CSV table of C-alpha atoms in Angstrom, one decimal:
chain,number,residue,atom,x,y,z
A,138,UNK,CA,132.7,134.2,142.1
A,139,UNK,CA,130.3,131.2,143.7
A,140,UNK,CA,127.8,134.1,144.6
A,141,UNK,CA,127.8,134.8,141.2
A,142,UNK,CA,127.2,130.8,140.2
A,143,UNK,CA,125.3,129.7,143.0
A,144,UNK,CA,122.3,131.5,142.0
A,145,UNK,CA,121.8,128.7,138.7
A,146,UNK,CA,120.8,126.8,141.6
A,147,UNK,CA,117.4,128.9,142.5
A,148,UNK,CA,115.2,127.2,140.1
A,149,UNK,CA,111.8,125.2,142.3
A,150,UNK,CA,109.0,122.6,140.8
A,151,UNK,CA,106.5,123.0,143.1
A,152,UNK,CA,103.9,123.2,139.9
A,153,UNK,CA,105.7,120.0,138.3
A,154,UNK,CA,105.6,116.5,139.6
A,155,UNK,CA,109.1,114.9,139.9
A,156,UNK,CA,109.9,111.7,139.9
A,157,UNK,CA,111.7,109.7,142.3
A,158,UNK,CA,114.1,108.9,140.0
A,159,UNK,CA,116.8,111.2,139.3
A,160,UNK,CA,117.0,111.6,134.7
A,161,UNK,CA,119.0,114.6,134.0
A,162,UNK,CA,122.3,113.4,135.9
A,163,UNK,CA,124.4,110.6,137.1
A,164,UNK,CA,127.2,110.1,138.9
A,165,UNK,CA,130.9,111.3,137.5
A,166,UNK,CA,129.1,114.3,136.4
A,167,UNK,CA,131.3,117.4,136.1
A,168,UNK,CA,130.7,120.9,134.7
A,169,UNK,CA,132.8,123.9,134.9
A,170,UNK,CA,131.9,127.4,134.1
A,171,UNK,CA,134.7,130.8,133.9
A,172,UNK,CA,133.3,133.7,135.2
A,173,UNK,CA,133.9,136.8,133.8
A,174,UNK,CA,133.2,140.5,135.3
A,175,UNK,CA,132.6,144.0,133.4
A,176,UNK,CA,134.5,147.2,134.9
A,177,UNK,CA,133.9,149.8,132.5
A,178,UNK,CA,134.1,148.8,129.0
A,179,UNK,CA,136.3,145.8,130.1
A,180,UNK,CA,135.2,142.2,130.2
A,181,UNK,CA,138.1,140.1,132.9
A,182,UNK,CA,137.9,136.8,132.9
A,183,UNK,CA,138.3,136.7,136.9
A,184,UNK,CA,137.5,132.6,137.6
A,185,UNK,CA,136.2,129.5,137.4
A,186,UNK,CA,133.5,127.3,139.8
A,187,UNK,CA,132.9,123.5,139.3
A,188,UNK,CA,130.3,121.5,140.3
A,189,UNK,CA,130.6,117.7,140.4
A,190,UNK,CA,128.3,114.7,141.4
A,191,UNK,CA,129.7,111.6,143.3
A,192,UNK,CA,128.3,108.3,144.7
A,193,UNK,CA,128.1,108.3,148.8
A,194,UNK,CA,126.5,106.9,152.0
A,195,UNK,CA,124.5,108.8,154.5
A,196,UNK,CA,123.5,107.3,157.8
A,197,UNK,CA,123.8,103.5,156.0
A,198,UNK,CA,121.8,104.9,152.7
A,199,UNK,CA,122.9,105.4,149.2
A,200,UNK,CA,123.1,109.3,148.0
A,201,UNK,CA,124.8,111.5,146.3
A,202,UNK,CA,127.6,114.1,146.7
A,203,UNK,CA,127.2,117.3,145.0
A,204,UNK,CA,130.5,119.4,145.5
A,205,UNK,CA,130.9,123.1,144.1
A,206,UNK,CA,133.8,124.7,144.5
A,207,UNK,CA,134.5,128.5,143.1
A,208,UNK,CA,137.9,130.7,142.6
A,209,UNK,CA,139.1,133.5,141.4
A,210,UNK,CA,142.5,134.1,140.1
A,211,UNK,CA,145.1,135.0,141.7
A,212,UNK,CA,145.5,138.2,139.4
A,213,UNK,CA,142.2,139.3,140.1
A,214,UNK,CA,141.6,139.0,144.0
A,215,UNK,CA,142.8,142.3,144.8
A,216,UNK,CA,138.7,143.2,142.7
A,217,UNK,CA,137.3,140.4,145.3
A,218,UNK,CA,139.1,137.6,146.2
A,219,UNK,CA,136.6,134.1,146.5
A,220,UNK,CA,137.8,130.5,147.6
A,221,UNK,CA,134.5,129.1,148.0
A,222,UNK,CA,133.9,124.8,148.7
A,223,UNK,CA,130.3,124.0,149.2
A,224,UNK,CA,129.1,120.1,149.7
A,225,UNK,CA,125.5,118.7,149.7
A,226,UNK,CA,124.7,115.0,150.4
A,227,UNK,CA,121.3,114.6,149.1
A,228,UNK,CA,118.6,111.7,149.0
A,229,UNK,CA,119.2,109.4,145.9
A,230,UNK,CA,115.5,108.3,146.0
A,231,UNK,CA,113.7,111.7,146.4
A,232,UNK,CA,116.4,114.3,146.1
A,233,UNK,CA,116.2,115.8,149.4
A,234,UNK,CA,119.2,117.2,150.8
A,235,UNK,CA,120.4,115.2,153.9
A,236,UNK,CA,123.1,117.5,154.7
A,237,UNK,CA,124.9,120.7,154.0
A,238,UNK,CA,128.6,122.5,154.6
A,239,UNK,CA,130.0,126.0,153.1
A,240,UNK,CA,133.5,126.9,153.8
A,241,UNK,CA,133.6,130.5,152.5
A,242,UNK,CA,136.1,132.9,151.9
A,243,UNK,CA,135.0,136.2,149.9
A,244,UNK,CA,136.6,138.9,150.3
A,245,UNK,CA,137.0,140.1,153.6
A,246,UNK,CA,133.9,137.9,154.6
A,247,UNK,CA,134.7,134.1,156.1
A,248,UNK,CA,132.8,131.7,157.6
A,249,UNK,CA,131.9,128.0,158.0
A,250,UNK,CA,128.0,127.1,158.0
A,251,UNK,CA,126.5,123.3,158.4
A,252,UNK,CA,123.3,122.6,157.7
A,253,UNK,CA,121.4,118.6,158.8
A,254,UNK,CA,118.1,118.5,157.4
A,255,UNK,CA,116.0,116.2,159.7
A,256,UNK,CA,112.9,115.1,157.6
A,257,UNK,CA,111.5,112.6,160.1
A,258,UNK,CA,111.2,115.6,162.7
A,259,UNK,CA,111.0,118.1,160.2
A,260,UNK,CA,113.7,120.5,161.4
A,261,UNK,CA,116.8,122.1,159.9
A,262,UNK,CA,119.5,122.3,162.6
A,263,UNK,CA,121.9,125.3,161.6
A,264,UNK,CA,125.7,126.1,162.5
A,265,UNK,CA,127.7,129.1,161.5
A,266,UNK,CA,130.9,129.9,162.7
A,267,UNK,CA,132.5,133.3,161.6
A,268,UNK,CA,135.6,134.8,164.0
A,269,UNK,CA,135.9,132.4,166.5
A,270,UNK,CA,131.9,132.6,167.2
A,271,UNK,CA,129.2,130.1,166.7
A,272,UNK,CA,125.7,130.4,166.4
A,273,UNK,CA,122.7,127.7,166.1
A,274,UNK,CA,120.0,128.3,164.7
A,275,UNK,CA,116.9,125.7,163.9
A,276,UNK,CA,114.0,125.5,162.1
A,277,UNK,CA,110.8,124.0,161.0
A,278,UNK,CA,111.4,122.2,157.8
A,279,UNK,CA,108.8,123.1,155.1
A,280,UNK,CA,107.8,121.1,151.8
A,281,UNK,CA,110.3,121.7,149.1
A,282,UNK,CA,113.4,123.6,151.1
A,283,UNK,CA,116.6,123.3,149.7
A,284,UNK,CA,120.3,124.4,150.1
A,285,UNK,CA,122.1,126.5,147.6
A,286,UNK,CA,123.7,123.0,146.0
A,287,UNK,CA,121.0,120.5,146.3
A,288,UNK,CA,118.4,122.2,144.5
A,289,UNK,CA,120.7,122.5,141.3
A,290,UNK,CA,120.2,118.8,140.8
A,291,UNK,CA,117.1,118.4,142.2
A,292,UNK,CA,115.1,121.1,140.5
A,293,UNK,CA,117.0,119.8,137.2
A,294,UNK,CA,113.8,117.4,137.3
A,295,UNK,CA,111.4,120.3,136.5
A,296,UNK,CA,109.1,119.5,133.5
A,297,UNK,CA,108.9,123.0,132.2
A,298,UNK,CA,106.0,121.9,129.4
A,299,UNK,CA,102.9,123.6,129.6
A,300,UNK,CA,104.5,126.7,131.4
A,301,UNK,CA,103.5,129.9,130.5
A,302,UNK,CA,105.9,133.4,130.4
A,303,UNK,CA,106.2,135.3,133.5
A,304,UNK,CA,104.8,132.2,135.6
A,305,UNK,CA,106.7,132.0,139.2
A,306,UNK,CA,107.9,128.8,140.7
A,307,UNK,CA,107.9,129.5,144.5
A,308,UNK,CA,109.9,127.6,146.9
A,309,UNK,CA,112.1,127.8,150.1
A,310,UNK,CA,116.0,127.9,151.0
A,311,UNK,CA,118.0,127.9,153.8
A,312,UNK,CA,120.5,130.9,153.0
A,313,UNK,CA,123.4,131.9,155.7
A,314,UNK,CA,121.9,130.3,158.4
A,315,UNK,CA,118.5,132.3,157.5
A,316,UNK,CA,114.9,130.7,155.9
A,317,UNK,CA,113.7,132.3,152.9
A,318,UNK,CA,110.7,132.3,150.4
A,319,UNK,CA,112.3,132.9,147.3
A,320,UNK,CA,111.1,132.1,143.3
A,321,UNK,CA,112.4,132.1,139.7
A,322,UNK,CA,110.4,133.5,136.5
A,323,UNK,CA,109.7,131.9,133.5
A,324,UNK,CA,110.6,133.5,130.4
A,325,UNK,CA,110.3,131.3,127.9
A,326,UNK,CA,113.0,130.2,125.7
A,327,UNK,CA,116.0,131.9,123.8
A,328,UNK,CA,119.1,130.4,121.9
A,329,UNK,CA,122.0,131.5,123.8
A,330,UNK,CA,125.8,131.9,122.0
A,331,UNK,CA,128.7,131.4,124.8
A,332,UNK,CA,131.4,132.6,124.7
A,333,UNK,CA,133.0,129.7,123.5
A,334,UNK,CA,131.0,130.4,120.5
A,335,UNK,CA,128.7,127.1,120.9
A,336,UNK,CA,125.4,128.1,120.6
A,337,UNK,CA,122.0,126.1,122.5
A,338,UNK,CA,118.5,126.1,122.5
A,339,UNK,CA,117.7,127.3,126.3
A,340,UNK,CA,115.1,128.0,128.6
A,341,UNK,CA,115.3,131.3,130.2
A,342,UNK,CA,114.5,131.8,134.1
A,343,UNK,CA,115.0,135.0,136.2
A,344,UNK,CA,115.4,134.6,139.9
A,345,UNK,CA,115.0,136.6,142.7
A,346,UNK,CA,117.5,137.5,144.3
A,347,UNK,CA,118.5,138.2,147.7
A,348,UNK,CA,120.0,141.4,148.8
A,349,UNK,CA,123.5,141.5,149.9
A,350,UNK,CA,127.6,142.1,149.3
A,351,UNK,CA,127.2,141.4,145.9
A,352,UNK,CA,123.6,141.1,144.9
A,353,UNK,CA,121.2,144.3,145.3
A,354,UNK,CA,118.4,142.0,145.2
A,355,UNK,CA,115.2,141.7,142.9
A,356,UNK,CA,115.2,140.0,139.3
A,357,UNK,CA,118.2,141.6,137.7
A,358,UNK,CA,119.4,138.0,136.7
A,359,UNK,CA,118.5,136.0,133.9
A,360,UNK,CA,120.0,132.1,133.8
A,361,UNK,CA,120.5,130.0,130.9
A,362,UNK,CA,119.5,126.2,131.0
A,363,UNK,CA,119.8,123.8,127.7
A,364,UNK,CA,116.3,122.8,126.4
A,365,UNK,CA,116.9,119.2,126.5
A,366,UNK,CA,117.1,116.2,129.1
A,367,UNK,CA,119.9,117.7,130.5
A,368,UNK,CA,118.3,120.8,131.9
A,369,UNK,CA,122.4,122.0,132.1
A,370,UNK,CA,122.9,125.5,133.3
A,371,UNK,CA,125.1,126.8,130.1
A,372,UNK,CA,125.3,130.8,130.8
A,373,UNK,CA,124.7,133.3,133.3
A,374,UNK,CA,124.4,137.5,132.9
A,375,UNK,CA,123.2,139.6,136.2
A,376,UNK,CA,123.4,142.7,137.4
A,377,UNK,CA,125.4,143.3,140.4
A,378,UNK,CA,126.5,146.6,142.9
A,379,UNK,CA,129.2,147.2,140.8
A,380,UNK,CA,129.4,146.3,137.2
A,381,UNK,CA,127.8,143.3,135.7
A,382,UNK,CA,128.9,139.7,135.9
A,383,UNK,CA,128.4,136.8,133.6
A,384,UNK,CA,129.3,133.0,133.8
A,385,UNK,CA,129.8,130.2,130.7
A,386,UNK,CA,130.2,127.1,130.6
A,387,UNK,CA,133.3,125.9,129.5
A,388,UNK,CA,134.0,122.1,130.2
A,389,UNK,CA,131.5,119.1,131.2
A,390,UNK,CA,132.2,115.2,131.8
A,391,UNK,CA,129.8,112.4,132.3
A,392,UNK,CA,126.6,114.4,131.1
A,393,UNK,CA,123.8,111.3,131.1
A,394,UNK,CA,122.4,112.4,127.8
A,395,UNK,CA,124.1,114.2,124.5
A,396,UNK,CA,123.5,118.1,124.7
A,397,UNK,CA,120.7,117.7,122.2
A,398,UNK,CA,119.9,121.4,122.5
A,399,UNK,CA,123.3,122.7,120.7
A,400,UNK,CA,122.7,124.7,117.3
A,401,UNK,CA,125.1,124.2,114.5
């Protein structure tokens, strides 16, 4: 179920300038999101994933600690069972990420991938173990990468003013141990309904996706963010190999500005 949230996190602002200090979040943040997936005519409410921002140090410097962590119930693993923990210690001044760790579990499909980002050299040093192997892998560290965690928060910052439909924000991301040049879409903007029945103002973004297990790649994804100062991912809808999936928010704690974007 975290492949099917992770992707809020493909959003780039390599056409905006951001500043250097973080104003969509703070720290104590948390946001959780049920995931739901279509077989047939049936919608299943199959799990939850839960991102949350905490106060850290790297290497004697403040940061931050995004966590995501993503389930599925019990009741539903035998469709595809996920117990997912990602963690990201990122740059409290620029955003960077510092460092990176997955533990995965999806399906029949394990492994443990590390990830330190080495600006002053500019190198990402790779790890992945996966049945008792492990394999390095490093590479050179261009402008604007991100892991699948960082960039959520980071690209949060994007100033979206001034965009025009069907623009594309390009960017970079180190993916299972692999260096791609992915982007998202504009599409303008859309008032979403959840299924909580809370309805917000939200700008629409379609990424591209990266084939896979669960993905068949291209844009068949369209993400949901709230039109405000929050820039909070609120609802997610994509295509998948089989069936559809779709992800709403459901809970949040410690936002740093009201959801000003909600329609009464």
């Amino acid at each position: 179920m975290i492949r099917y949230l992770k992707v809020i996190i493909l959003f780039s602002c390599i056409i905006q300038t951001l500043s250097a200090q973080q104003k969509t979040f703070k720290s104590g943040e948390k946001v959780v999101f049920d995931a739901y997936y279509n077989w047939g005519f049936i919608w299943l409410n199959a799990g939850q994933a839960m991102f949350t921002a905490s106060d850290t140090i790297f290497n004697g410097k403040d940061a931050y600690q995004m966590k995501a962590t993503g389930v599925t119930y019990n009741g539903y693993d035998y469709l595809f069972k996920v117990r997912d923990t990602l963690i990201s210690v990122i740059s409290k001044d620029s955003l960077q990420p510092l460092w990176f760790t997955r533990k995965t579990n999806e399906g029949s499909y394990s492994a443990e991938i590390t990830y330190n980002f080495d600006h002053e050299s500019n190198l990402v040093n790779g790890t992945k173990k996966r049945k008792g192997k492990t394999e390095y892998a490093s590479y050179i560290l261009p402008e604007n990468t991100k892991d699948i965690v960082s960039v959520i928060y980071y690209l949060r910052e994007v100033d979206f003013t001034g965009m025009k439909e069907n623009d594309r924000i390009l960017f970079n991301m180190v993916v299972d141990n692999e260096m791609w040049e992915l982007y998202v879409r504009y599409l303008g903007k859309k008032v979403i309904k959840l299924k909580s029945g809370r309805r917000f103002r939200c700008i629409v973004l379609a990424p591209l996706l990266l084939e896979g297990s669960v993905f068949s790649g291209g844009e068949g994804m369209k993400i949901f963010v709230t039109d405000d100062r929050n820039r909070l991912p609120v609802y997610i809808e994509s295509k998948v190999l089989v069936g559809k999936v779709k992800a709403s928010l459901i809970s949040y704690e410690n936002l740093k500005y009201p959801l000003s974007s909600e329609v009464y």
